[in-house]
mmCIF file of C-alpha atoms and ligand atoms in Angstrom:
data_model
loop_
_atom_site.group_PDB
_atom_site.id
_atom_site.type_symbol
_atom_site.label_atom_id
_atom_site.label_comp_id
_atom_site.label_asym_id
_atom_site.label_seq_id
_atom_site.Cartn_x
_atom_site.Cartn_y
_atom_site.Cartn_z
ATOM 1 C CA LYS A 1 -6.414 -8.003 -23.983
ATOM 2 C CA LEU A 2 -5.682 -4.329 -24.539
ATOM 3 C CA GLY A 3 -7.570 -2.936 -21.538
ATOM 4 C CA ASN A 4 -7.537 0.764 -20.720
ATOM 5 C CA ALA A 5 -4.127 1.907 -19.570
ATOM 6 C CA THR A 6 -5.289 5.322 -18.348
ATOM 7 C CA ALA A 7 -8.026 3.900 -16.148
ATOM 8 C CA LYS A 8 -5.655 1.244 -14.787
ATOM 9 C CA ALA A 9 -3.038 3.874 -13.926
ATOM 10 C CA GLU A 10 -5.622 6.091 -12.222
ATOM 11 C CA LEU A 11 -6.929 3.184 -10.217
ATOM 12 C CA GLY A 12 -3.348 2.416 -9.216
ATOM 13 C CA ARG A 13 -2.564 5.963 -8.118
ATOM 14 C CA ALA A 14 -5.778 6.207 -6.090
ATOM 15 C CA SER A 15 -5.156 2.814 -4.489
ATOM 16 C CA TRP A 16 -1.559 3.525 -3.551
ATOM 17 C CA LYS A 17 -2.597 6.872 -2.112
ATOM 18 C CA LEU A 18 -5.182 5.213 0.094
ATOM 19 C CA LEU A 19 -2.811 2.445 1.174
ATOM 20 C CA HIS A 20 0.108 4.714 2.060
ATOM 21 C CA THR A 21 -2.167 7.183 3.839
ATOM 22 C CA MET A 22 -3.688 4.337 5.871
ATOM 23 C CA MET A 23 -0.215 3.197 6.880
ATOM 24 C CA ALA A 24 0.754 6.735 7.918
ATOM 25 C CA ARG A 25 -2.271 6.659 10.259
ATOM 26 C CA PHE A 26 -1.832 3.114 11.546
ATOM 27 C CA PRO A 27 -1.248 3.116 15.321
ATOM 28 C CA GLU A 28 2.346 3.366 16.499
ATOM 29 C CA THR A 29 1.461 0.789 19.121
ATOM 30 C CA PRO A 30 -1.297 -1.367 17.634
ATOM 31 C CA THR A 31 -3.380 -3.834 19.602
ATOM 32 C CA PRO A 32 -3.331 -7.429 18.334
ATOM 33 C CA ASP A 33 -6.756 -6.677 16.866
ATOM 34 C CA ASP A 34 -5.395 -3.635 14.969
ATOM 35 C CA SER A 35 -2.593 -5.782 13.559
ATOM 36 C CA LEU A 36 -4.986 -8.533 12.543
ATOM 37 C CA ALA A 37 -7.252 -5.959 10.891
ATOM 38 C CA LEU A 38 -4.393 -4.621 8.766
ATOM 39 C CA GLU A 39 -3.214 -8.103 7.833
ATOM 40 C CA THR A 40 -6.752 -9.098 6.833
ATOM 41 C CA TYR A 41 -7.310 -5.838 4.963
ATOM 42 C CA MET A 42 -4.177 -6.350 2.871
ATOM 43 C CA ARG A 43 -5.067 -9.961 2.031
ATOM 44 C CA LEU A 44 -8.573 -8.994 0.955
ATOM 45 C CA PHE A 45 -7.271 -5.940 -0.909
ATOM 46 C CA ALA A 46 -4.926 -8.190 -2.881
ATOM 47 C CA ARG A 47 -7.702 -10.660 -3.545
ATOM 48 C CA LEU A 48 -10.363 -8.148 -4.598
ATOM 49 C CA TYR A 49 -8.204 -5.567 -6.409
ATOM 50 C CA PRO A 50 -10.203 -4.917 -9.588
ATOM 51 C CA CYS A 51 -7.322 -5.301 -12.079
ATOM 52 C CA GLY A 52 -6.963 -9.062 -12.230
ATOM 53 C CA GLU A 53 -3.420 -9.122 -13.587
ATOM 54 C CA CYS A 54 -2.333 -6.675 -10.868
ATOM 55 C CA ALA A 55 -4.127 -8.668 -8.163
ATOM 56 C CA ALA A 56 -2.425 -11.897 -9.191
ATOM 57 C CA HIS A 57 1.017 -10.294 -9.065
ATOM 58 C CA PHE A 58 0.283 -8.549 -5.794
ATOM 59 C CA GLN A 59 -0.927 -11.755 -4.125
ATOM 60 C CA LYS A 60 2.359 -13.393 -5.056
ATOM 61 C CA LEU A 61 4.217 -10.419 -3.626
ATOM 62 C CA LEU A 62 2.288 -10.722 -0.342
ATOM 63 C CA ARG A 63 3.184 -14.394 -0.086
ATOM 64 C CA LYS A 64 6.848 -13.488 -0.477
ATOM 65 C CA TYR A 65 6.709 -10.394 1.741
ATOM 66 C CA PRO A 66 3.920 -10.751 4.328
ATOM 67 C CA PRO A 67 2.400 -7.487 5.599
ATOM 68 C CA GLN A 68 4.278 -5.977 8.528
ATOM 69 C CA THR A 69 1.736 -4.985 11.137
ATOM 70 C CA SER A 70 3.749 -4.517 14.341
ATOM 71 C CA GLY A 71 3.444 -0.722 14.206
ATOM 72 C CA ARG A 72 3.188 2.357 12.012
ATOM 73 C CA ASN A 73 6.835 2.498 10.926
ATOM 74 C CA ALA A 74 6.938 -1.179 10.046
ATOM 75 C CA ALA A 75 3.639 -0.980 8.159
ATOM 76 C CA ALA A 76 4.568 2.184 6.242
ATOM 77 C CA GLY A 77 8.012 0.791 5.439
ATOM 78 C CA TRP A 78 6.515 -2.461 4.228
ATOM 79 C CA ALA A 79 3.979 -0.718 1.971
ATOM 80 C CA CYS A 80 6.725 1.475 0.520
ATOM 81 C CA PHE A 81 8.825 -1.620 -0.118
ATOM 82 C CA VAL A 82 6.099 -3.591 -1.908
ATOM 83 C CA HIS A 83 5.131 -0.512 -3.965
ATOM 84 C CA ASN A 84 8.782 -0.327 -5.009
ATOM 85 C CA GLU A 85 8.642 -3.989 -6.013
ATOM 86 C CA VAL A 86 5.688 -3.120 -8.280
ATOM 87 C CA ASN A 87 7.599 -0.058 -9.549
ATOM 88 C CA LYS A 88 10.540 -2.266 -10.449
ATOM 89 C CA ARG A 89 8.381 -4.708 -12.353
ATOM 90 C CA LEU A 90 6.771 -1.829 -14.261
ATOM 91 C CA LYS A 91 10.203 -0.262 -14.838
ATOM 92 C CA LYS A 92 9.377 2.843 -12.838
ATOM 93 C CA GLU A 93 11.637 4.840 -10.598
ATOM 94 C CA GLU A 94 12.027 3.629 -7.027
ATOM 95 C CA PHE A 95 10.813 5.818 -4.198
ATOM 96 C CA ASP A 96 13.158 6.661 -1.320
ATOM 97 C CA CYS A 97 11.362 5.059 1.622
ATOM 98 C CA ASN A 98 13.285 7.238 4.089
ATOM 99 C CA LYS A 99 11.175 10.097 2.750
ATOM 100 C CA ILE A 100 7.849 8.431 3.497
ATOM 101 C CA GLY A 101 7.531 10.389 6.777
ATOM 102 C CA ASP A 102 5.400 13.438 5.975
ATOM 103 C CA PHE A 103 4.585 12.533 2.388
ATOM 104 C CA TYR A 104 1.167 11.049 3.111
ATOM 105 C CA ASP A 105 -1.118 13.356 5.052
ATOM 106 C CA CYS A 106 -4.811 12.541 5.249
ATOM 107 C CA GLY A 107 -5.712 16.119 6.103
ATOM 108 C CA CYS A 108 -7.789 14.839 8.999
ATOM 109 C CA GLY A 109 -6.095 16.927 11.662
ATOM 110 C CA ASP A 110 -7.012 14.487 14.431
ATOM 111 C CA GLU A 111 -3.771 12.719 15.248
ATOM 112 C CA GLY A 112 -5.521 10.174 17.475
ATOM 113 C CA GLY A 113 -7.961 9.356 14.739
ATOM 114 C CA LYS A 114 -10.641 8.268 17.179
ATOM 115 C CA LYS A 115 -13.012 11.212 17.001
ATOM 116 C CA GLU A 116 -13.481 14.526 15.093
ATOM 117 C CA ASP A 117 -16.738 15.842 13.625
HETATM 118 P P1 FAD B 1 2.203 5.170 -8.832
HETATM 119 O O1 FAD B 1 3.047 3.949 -8.811
HETATM 120 O O2 FAD B 1 0.722 5.001 -8.928
HETATM 121 O O3 FAD B 1 2.535 5.997 -7.516
HETATM 122 C C1 FAD B 1 1.806 7.180 -7.202
HETATM 123 C C2 FAD B 1 2.721 8.110 -6.439
HETATM 124 O O4 FAD B 1 3.129 7.484 -5.239
HETATM 125 C C3 FAD B 1 4.024 8.436 -7.145
HETATM 126 O O5 FAD B 1 3.859 9.519 -8.031
HETATM 127 C C4 FAD B 1 4.954 8.775 -6.007
HETATM 128 O O6 FAD B 1 4.740 10.113 -5.557
HETATM 129 C C5 FAD B 1 4.459 7.842 -4.908
HETATM 130 N N1 FAD B 1 5.253 6.620 -4.793
HETATM 131 C C6 FAD B 1 5.911 5.931 -5.756
HETATM 132 N N2 FAD B 1 6.503 4.858 -5.249
HETATM 133 C C7 FAD B 1 6.210 4.834 -3.936
HETATM 134 C C8 FAD B 1 6.552 3.966 -2.870
HETATM 135 N N3 FAD B 1 7.316 2.891 -3.058
HETATM 136 N N4 FAD B 1 6.082 4.243 -1.642
HETATM 137 C C9 FAD B 1 5.325 5.345 -1.429
HETATM 138 N N5 FAD B 1 4.965 6.204 -2.383
HETATM 139 C C10 FAD B 1 5.411 5.952 -3.635
HETATM 140 N N6 FAD B 1 -0.164 -1.481 -13.147
HETATM 141 C C11 FAD B 1 0.127 -2.298 -14.182
HETATM 142 O O7 FAD B 1 0.205 -1.837 -15.321
HETATM 143 N N7 FAD B 1 0.371 -3.632 -13.980
HETATM 144 C C12 FAD B 1 0.301 -4.188 -12.736
HETATM 145 O O8 FAD B 1 0.504 -5.401 -12.574
HETATM 146 C C13 FAD B 1 -0.040 -3.354 -11.637
HETATM 147 N N8 FAD B 1 -0.162 -3.865 -10.383
HETATM 148 C C14 FAD B 1 -0.580 -3.065 -9.372
HETATM 149 C C15 FAD B 1 -0.786 -3.606 -8.107
HETATM 150 C C16 FAD B 1 -1.276 -2.832 -7.080
HETATM 151 C C17 FAD B 1 -1.531 -3.449 -5.741
HETATM 152 C C18 FAD B 1 -1.555 -1.458 -7.293
HETATM 153 C C19 FAD B 1 -2.098 -0.607 -6.183
HETATM 154 C C20 FAD B 1 -1.334 -0.909 -8.540
HETATM 155 C C21 FAD B 1 -0.851 -1.692 -9.584
HETATM 156 N N9 FAD B 1 -0.619 -1.155 -10.854
HETATM 157 C C22 FAD B 1 -0.273 -1.985 -11.894
HETATM 158 C C23 FAD B 1 -0.693 0.304 -11.082
HETATM 159 C C24 FAD B 1 0.700 0.931 -10.968
HETATM 160 O O9 FAD B 1 1.357 0.514 -9.763
HETATM 161 C C25 FAD B 1 0.631 2.455 -10.931
HETATM 162 O O10 FAD B 1 -0.273 2.877 -9.927
HETATM 163 C C26 FAD B 1 0.212 3.105 -12.229
HETATM 164 O O11 FAD B 1 0.995 2.596 -13.291
HETATM 165 C C27 FAD B 1 0.381 4.639 -12.165
HETATM 166 O O12 FAD B 1 1.767 4.884 -11.924
HETATM 167 P P2 FAD B 1 2.388 6.257 -11.500
HETATM 168 O O13 FAD B 1 3.698 6.349 -12.219
HETATM 169 O O14 FAD B 1 1.423 7.368 -11.676
HETATM 170 O O15 FAD B 1 2.735 6.154 -9.947
#
């Protein structure tokens, strides 16, 4: 099973970008429904992630480290942590999660996220 390493890496970069940017936009004070939505999203993401080997590993990771959905900082910190767990397994450099603050900007300009356009 050789696969296509370039496509897999590109899929990974795009997916991480989306995930971290979502976390940076998650409400600071989520409703229970917001929290449930994020929890459900992460479970389904892990289940449906198109690289099967990656999905299997990531599902295991989620069982060990359940998604933190109590607020933006917790969610962003959790996503940074699990990405670092994947980095470790792939022998990549770890990211300093204290620097996650302004790193992911969706370019949306609407801090509330409810309207625009
Ligand atoms: P990536 O890991 O894609 O990261 C992209 C950028 O995000 C980095 O350049 C850096 O600026 C930033 N970053 C790095 N670490 C963090 C962090 N902790 N928090 C926030 N930002 C960070 N590939 C495999 O070969 N095998 C697998 O089993 C596998 N499992 C995966 C599981 C998931 C859920 C995902 C999303 C991807 C998986 N991948 C897997 C792909 C792999 O994680 C990388 O995306 C891919 O190898 C490209 O790596 P990269 O070095 O370009 O950086």
